[in-house]
Structure formats: structure tokens, C-alpha cells
mmCIF file of C-alpha atoms in Angstrom:
data_model
loop_
_atom_site.group_PDB
_atom_site.id
_atom_site.type_symbol
_atom_site.label_atom_id
_atom_site.label_comp_id
_atom_site.label_asym_id
_atom_site.label_seq_id
_atom_site.Cartn_x
_atom_site.Cartn_y
_atom_site.Cartn_z
ATOM 1 C CA MET A 1 -148.271 -43.622 168.910
ATOM 2 C CA THR A 2 -148.436 -47.043 170.613
ATOM 3 C CA ASP A 3 -149.288 -49.129 167.132
ATOM 4 C CA LEU A 4 -146.285 -47.663 165.700
ATOM 5 C CA LEU A 5 -143.883 -48.139 168.323
ATOM 6 C CA ALA A 6 -144.831 -51.425 168.858
ATOM 7 C CA GLN A 7 -143.654 -51.963 165.506
ATOM 8 C CA ARG A 8 -140.068 -50.520 165.631
ATOM 9 C CA ASP A 9 -138.376 -54.187 164.981
ATOM 10 C CA SER A 10 -139.696 -53.635 161.255
ATOM 11 C CA TRP A 11 -138.174 -50.370 160.424
ATOM 12 C CA SER A 12 -134.957 -49.742 159.127
ATOM 13 C CA THR A 13 -132.784 -47.498 161.155
ATOM 14 C CA ALA A 14 -131.068 -46.690 157.632
ATOM 15 C CA ASN A 15 -132.737 -43.239 157.335
ATOM 16 C CA CYS A 16 -132.565 -42.161 161.237
ATOM 17 C CA SER A 17 -131.884 -38.736 161.484
ATOM 18 C CA ILE A 18 -130.673 -38.800 164.945
ATOM 19 C CA ALA A 19 -128.123 -41.297 163.661
ATOM 20 C CA ARG A 20 -127.322 -39.298 160.753
ATOM 21 C CA ALA A 21 -126.644 -36.165 162.801
ATOM 22 C CA LEU A 22 -124.555 -38.040 165.233
ATOM 23 C CA GLU A 23 -122.161 -38.795 162.199
ATOM 24 C CA VAL A 24 -121.663 -34.933 161.789
ATOM 25 C CA VAL A 25 -121.340 -34.211 165.303
ATOM 26 C CA GLY A 26 -121.022 -36.851 167.354
ATOM 27 C CA ASN A 27 -117.903 -36.556 169.154
ATOM 28 C CA ARG A 28 -116.460 -34.380 172.108
ATOM 29 C CA THR A 29 -113.937 -32.260 170.308
ATOM 30 C CA THR A 30 -116.295 -31.691 167.538
ATOM 31 C CA LEU A 31 -119.203 -30.630 169.798
ATOM 32 C CA LEU A 32 -116.840 -28.560 171.817
ATOM 33 C CA LEU A 33 -115.492 -26.539 169.106
ATOM 34 C CA LEU A 34 -119.017 -25.823 168.174
ATOM 35 C CA ARG A 35 -119.567 -24.426 171.876
ATOM 36 C CA GLU A 36 -116.912 -22.583 171.184
ATOM 37 C CA ALA A 37 -118.014 -20.920 167.833
ATOM 38 C CA SER A 38 -121.272 -20.324 169.158
ATOM 39 C CA PHE A 39 -119.418 -17.809 171.929
ATOM 40 C CA GLY A 40 -117.525 -16.415 169.040
ATOM 41 C CA THR A 41 -114.517 -17.926 169.389
ATOM 42 C CA ARG A 42 -112.948 -17.191 165.692
ATOM 43 C CA ARG A 43 -109.116 -18.011 165.624
ATOM 44 C CA PHE A 44 -107.548 -21.444 165.029
ATOM 45 C CA ASP A 45 -105.438 -21.022 167.783
ATOM 46 C CA ASP A 46 -108.439 -20.002 170.192
ATOM 47 C CA PHE A 47 -110.231 -23.156 169.446
ATOM 48 C CA ALA A 48 -107.775 -25.685 170.200
ATOM 49 C CA ARG A 49 -106.768 -23.667 173.376
ATOM 50 C CA ARG A 50 -110.190 -23.576 174.556
ATOM 51 C CA VAL A 51 -111.044 -26.582 173.750
ATOM 52 C CA GLY A 52 -108.046 -28.540 175.304
ATOM 53 C CA VAL A 53 -107.145 -30.565 171.877
ATOM 54 C CA SER A 54 -103.941 -30.737 169.716
ATOM 55 C CA GLU A 55 -103.578 -28.518 166.787
ATOM 56 C CA PRO A 56 -103.771 -31.574 164.266
ATOM 57 C CA VAL A 57 -107.405 -32.785 165.926
ATOM 58 C CA ALA A 58 -108.458 -29.055 166.066
ATOM 59 C CA ALA A 59 -107.566 -28.923 162.303
ATOM 60 C CA ALA A 60 -109.186 -32.114 161.427
ATOM 61 C CA ARG A 61 -112.446 -31.324 163.195
ATOM 62 C CA LEU A 62 -112.372 -27.757 162.064
ATOM 63 C CA LYS A 63 -111.669 -28.959 158.494
ATOM 64 C CA GLN A 64 -114.526 -31.515 158.891
ATOM 65 C CA LEU A 65 -117.212 -28.619 160.559
ATOM 66 C CA VAL A 66 -116.290 -26.737 157.294
ATOM 67 C CA ALA A 67 -116.646 -29.463 154.919
ATOM 68 C CA ASP A 68 -120.312 -30.562 156.897
ATOM 69 C CA GLY A 69 -121.257 -26.751 155.747
ATOM 70 C CA LEU A 70 -121.406 -25.740 159.922
ATOM 71 C CA LEU A 71 -118.730 -23.243 160.071
ATOM 72 C CA ASP A 72 -117.445 -21.347 157.267
ATOM 73 C CA ARG A 73 -113.596 -20.523 157.040
ATOM 74 C CA ARG A 74 -112.800 -16.898 156.087
ATOM 75 C CA PRO A 75 -109.317 -15.523 155.298
ATOM 76 C CA TYR A 76 -107.986 -12.590 157.509
ATOM 77 C CA ARG A 77 -104.843 -10.628 158.146
ATOM 78 C CA GLU A 78 -103.347 -8.868 160.999
ATOM 79 C CA PRO A 79 -101.307 -5.795 159.980
ATOM 80 C CA GLY A 80 -97.781 -7.344 159.210
ATOM 81 C CA GLN A 81 -98.706 -10.806 159.523
ATOM 82 C CA ARG A 82 -99.465 -13.631 156.839
ATOM 83 C CA THR A 83 -103.178 -14.383 155.951
ATOM 84 C CA ARG A 84 -104.908 -16.846 158.210
ATOM 85 C CA ASP A 85 -108.010 -18.077 158.166
ATOM 86 C CA GLU A 86 -110.920 -17.718 160.819
ATOM 87 C CA TYR A 87 -113.860 -19.628 161.720
ATOM 88 C CA VAL A 88 -117.699 -18.774 161.731
ATOM 89 C CA LEU A 89 -120.812 -20.457 162.406
ATOM 90 C CA THR A 90 -122.932 -20.852 158.972
ATOM 91 C CA ALA A 91 -126.718 -20.780 159.091
ATOM 92 C CA LYS A 92 -126.625 -24.693 159.557
ATOM 93 C CA GLY A 93 -124.073 -24.168 162.090
ATOM 94 C CA SER A 94 -126.364 -21.640 164.469
ATOM 95 C CA ASP A 95 -129.217 -24.249 163.858
ATOM 96 C CA LEU A 96 -127.552 -26.303 166.194
ATOM 97 C CA ILE A 97 -127.232 -23.655 168.819
ATOM 98 C CA PRO A 98 -130.687 -24.788 170.496
ATOM 99 C CA VAL A 99 -128.856 -28.566 170.609
ATOM 100 C CA LEU A 100 -126.096 -26.949 172.576
ATOM 101 C CA VAL A 101 -128.269 -25.283 174.698
ATOM 102 C CA ALA A 102 -130.320 -28.234 175.440
ATOM 103 C CA LEU A 103 -127.188 -30.394 176.526
ATOM 104 C CA ARG A 104 -126.017 -27.748 178.774
ATOM 105 C CA GLN A 105 -129.108 -27.427 180.291
ATOM 106 C CA TRP A 106 -129.021 -31.370 181.183
ATOM 107 C CA GLY A 107 -125.410 -30.836 182.183
ATOM 108 C CA ASP A 108 -126.335 -28.477 184.390
ATOM 109 C CA THR A 109 -128.957 -30.247 185.813
ATOM 110 C CA TYR A 110 -127.329 -33.560 186.075
ATOM 111 C CA ALA A 111 -123.433 -33.179 185.654
ATOM 112 C CA ALA A 112 -122.226 -29.888 187.203
ATOM 113 C CA ASP A 113 -120.154 -30.071 190.034
ATOM 114 C CA GLU A 114 -121.326 -28.737 193.501
ATOM 115 C CA ALA A 115 -120.590 -25.448 192.812
ATOM 116 C CA GLY A 116 -122.888 -25.186 190.244
ATOM 117 C CA PRO A 117 -122.686 -24.418 186.126
ATOM 118 C CA ALA A 118 -119.439 -22.549 184.646
ATOM 119 C CA VAL A 119 -122.342 -20.171 182.565
ATOM 120 C CA ARG A 120 -125.431 -19.241 182.609
ATOM 121 C CA LEU A 121 -127.317 -18.147 179.667
ATOM 122 C CA THR A 122 -129.394 -15.432 179.663
ATOM 123 C CA HIS A 123 -131.534 -13.155 177.350
ATOM 124 C CA ASP A 124 -129.302 -10.108 175.961
ATOM 125 C CA GLU A 125 -132.675 -8.264 175.436
ATOM 126 C CA CYS A 126 -134.144 -8.669 179.076
ATOM 127 C CA GLY A 127 -131.557 -10.781 181.433
ATOM 128 C CA ALA A 128 -134.341 -13.401 181.673
ATOM 129 C CA ALA A 129 -132.703 -17.280 181.732
ATOM 130 C CA VAL A 130 -132.737 -19.014 178.609
ATOM 131 C CA HIS A 131 -133.855 -22.713 178.614
ATOM 132 C CA ALA A 132 -134.278 -24.979 175.680
ATOM 133 C CA ARG A 133 -137.914 -26.870 175.891
ATOM 134 C CA LEU A 134 -140.304 -28.872 173.748
ATOM 135 C CA ARG A 135 -143.267 -26.904 172.085
ATOM 136 C CA CYS A 136 -145.355 -27.164 169.384
ATOM 137 C CA ASP A 137 -146.000 -25.447 166.541
ATOM 138 C CA ALA A 138 -149.148 -24.054 168.403
ATOM 139 C CA GLY A 139 -147.409 -22.852 171.207
ATOM 140 C CA HIS A 140 -147.931 -25.423 173.830
ATOM 141 C CA ASP A 141 -144.859 -26.549 176.045
ATOM 142 C CA VAL A 142 -145.189 -30.267 175.245
ATOM 143 C CA PRO A 143 -143.907 -32.670 178.631
ATOM 144 C CA PRO A 144 -141.937 -35.669 177.194
ATOM 145 C CA GLY A 145 -144.724 -38.299 177.982
ATOM 146 C CA GLU A 146 -146.948 -35.980 175.348
ATOM 147 C CA LEU A 147 -144.799 -36.757 172.236
ATOM 148 C CA ALA A 148 -146.245 -38.606 169.746
ATOM 149 C CA VAL A 149 -144.317 -40.887 167.392
ATOM 150 C CA LEU A 150 -145.982 -40.813 163.461
ATOM 151 C CA PRO A 151 -144.654 -42.271 160.752
ATOM 152 C CA GLY A 152 -142.781 -39.903 158.616
ATOM 153 C CA PRO A 153 -142.158 -39.843 154.575
ATOM 154 C CA GLY A 154 -138.536 -41.414 154.977
ATOM 155 C CA LEU A 155 -139.696 -44.091 157.151
ATOM 156 C CA LEU A 156 -138.301 -47.286 155.872
ATOM 157 C CA SER A 157 -139.099 -50.930 156.310
ATOM 158 C CA ALA A 158 -136.561 -53.058 157.411
#
């Protein structure tokens, strides 16, 4: 790992997965809309109110989340009302839930006020607390100090 990291100045950041992910979800409103979608929010007015943004901002961000494939827009109609759209997480959007859990976990530890976190996550089946953790494919929990950085197929030279 040390040899590759020592050569970081020779890498191009043009193919950085973190940078590309942040292009999609890298602002506060987008992450809060995804939080709400992960909690089951579906209706436009509920998104705008719960996230605390104006309707134009909510509309623009939800439109972008649909364009990026994180949400699906589905029509629904209440009896006697016009047809409206609801927003539902796609598989791609659901794959961000562990990221939201990890961000919440960090916030619970380092950013919550003295009263503690606003919500807790538990496993619906058994009631145990849910946490994000680093785990290798062999099933070992991996402390951050034991991560190895190896070249991937998309590593580009600067």
C-alpha cells in the first residue's frame, strides 16, 4: 500500500469514484432527500416540508435524482384529485442506504447535541442496533488502519 500511495501525485483524479459519487449526491439537500426516501417518504410536498427546502429547490433536486437513476417517479391519483407523481428509491438509490447509515453513525458520534441522536436504527427482525462497518469479503471486520490501497483497472496516470 505504501508504495502506491507514495506515488499519488502521478495519479489522475479524473476517474476518482469518490469525486464522481459526489457529483451525484454531494450536496446537503440531495442527501436529505435521499434520507427521506429511505424512510419511505414518497410525496413531493412531504419531501419539501421534511427537508425544509422551497418547492422549486425540491423539484429541481428530485428531478435530478430521477435523471441520475436514484429515484423512480410513479404516477398516483387520490380519489377526486388530479394525477400526481410519487418518488420511490430504485435499486441504485437503495444501494446508498449504507452510506446514509455510515453518515448518520458518524453524526451520532461527533455532531449530535448533548440530548443525543434524533433517531436510532434497529434491525426490524430482532431489535438489535444497526451499524455501518468495514468488512472484507472473507467476513472480517477491518479497522481503517488495516486497509490496503491497490491499483484498480481504472487508475490513470496524470
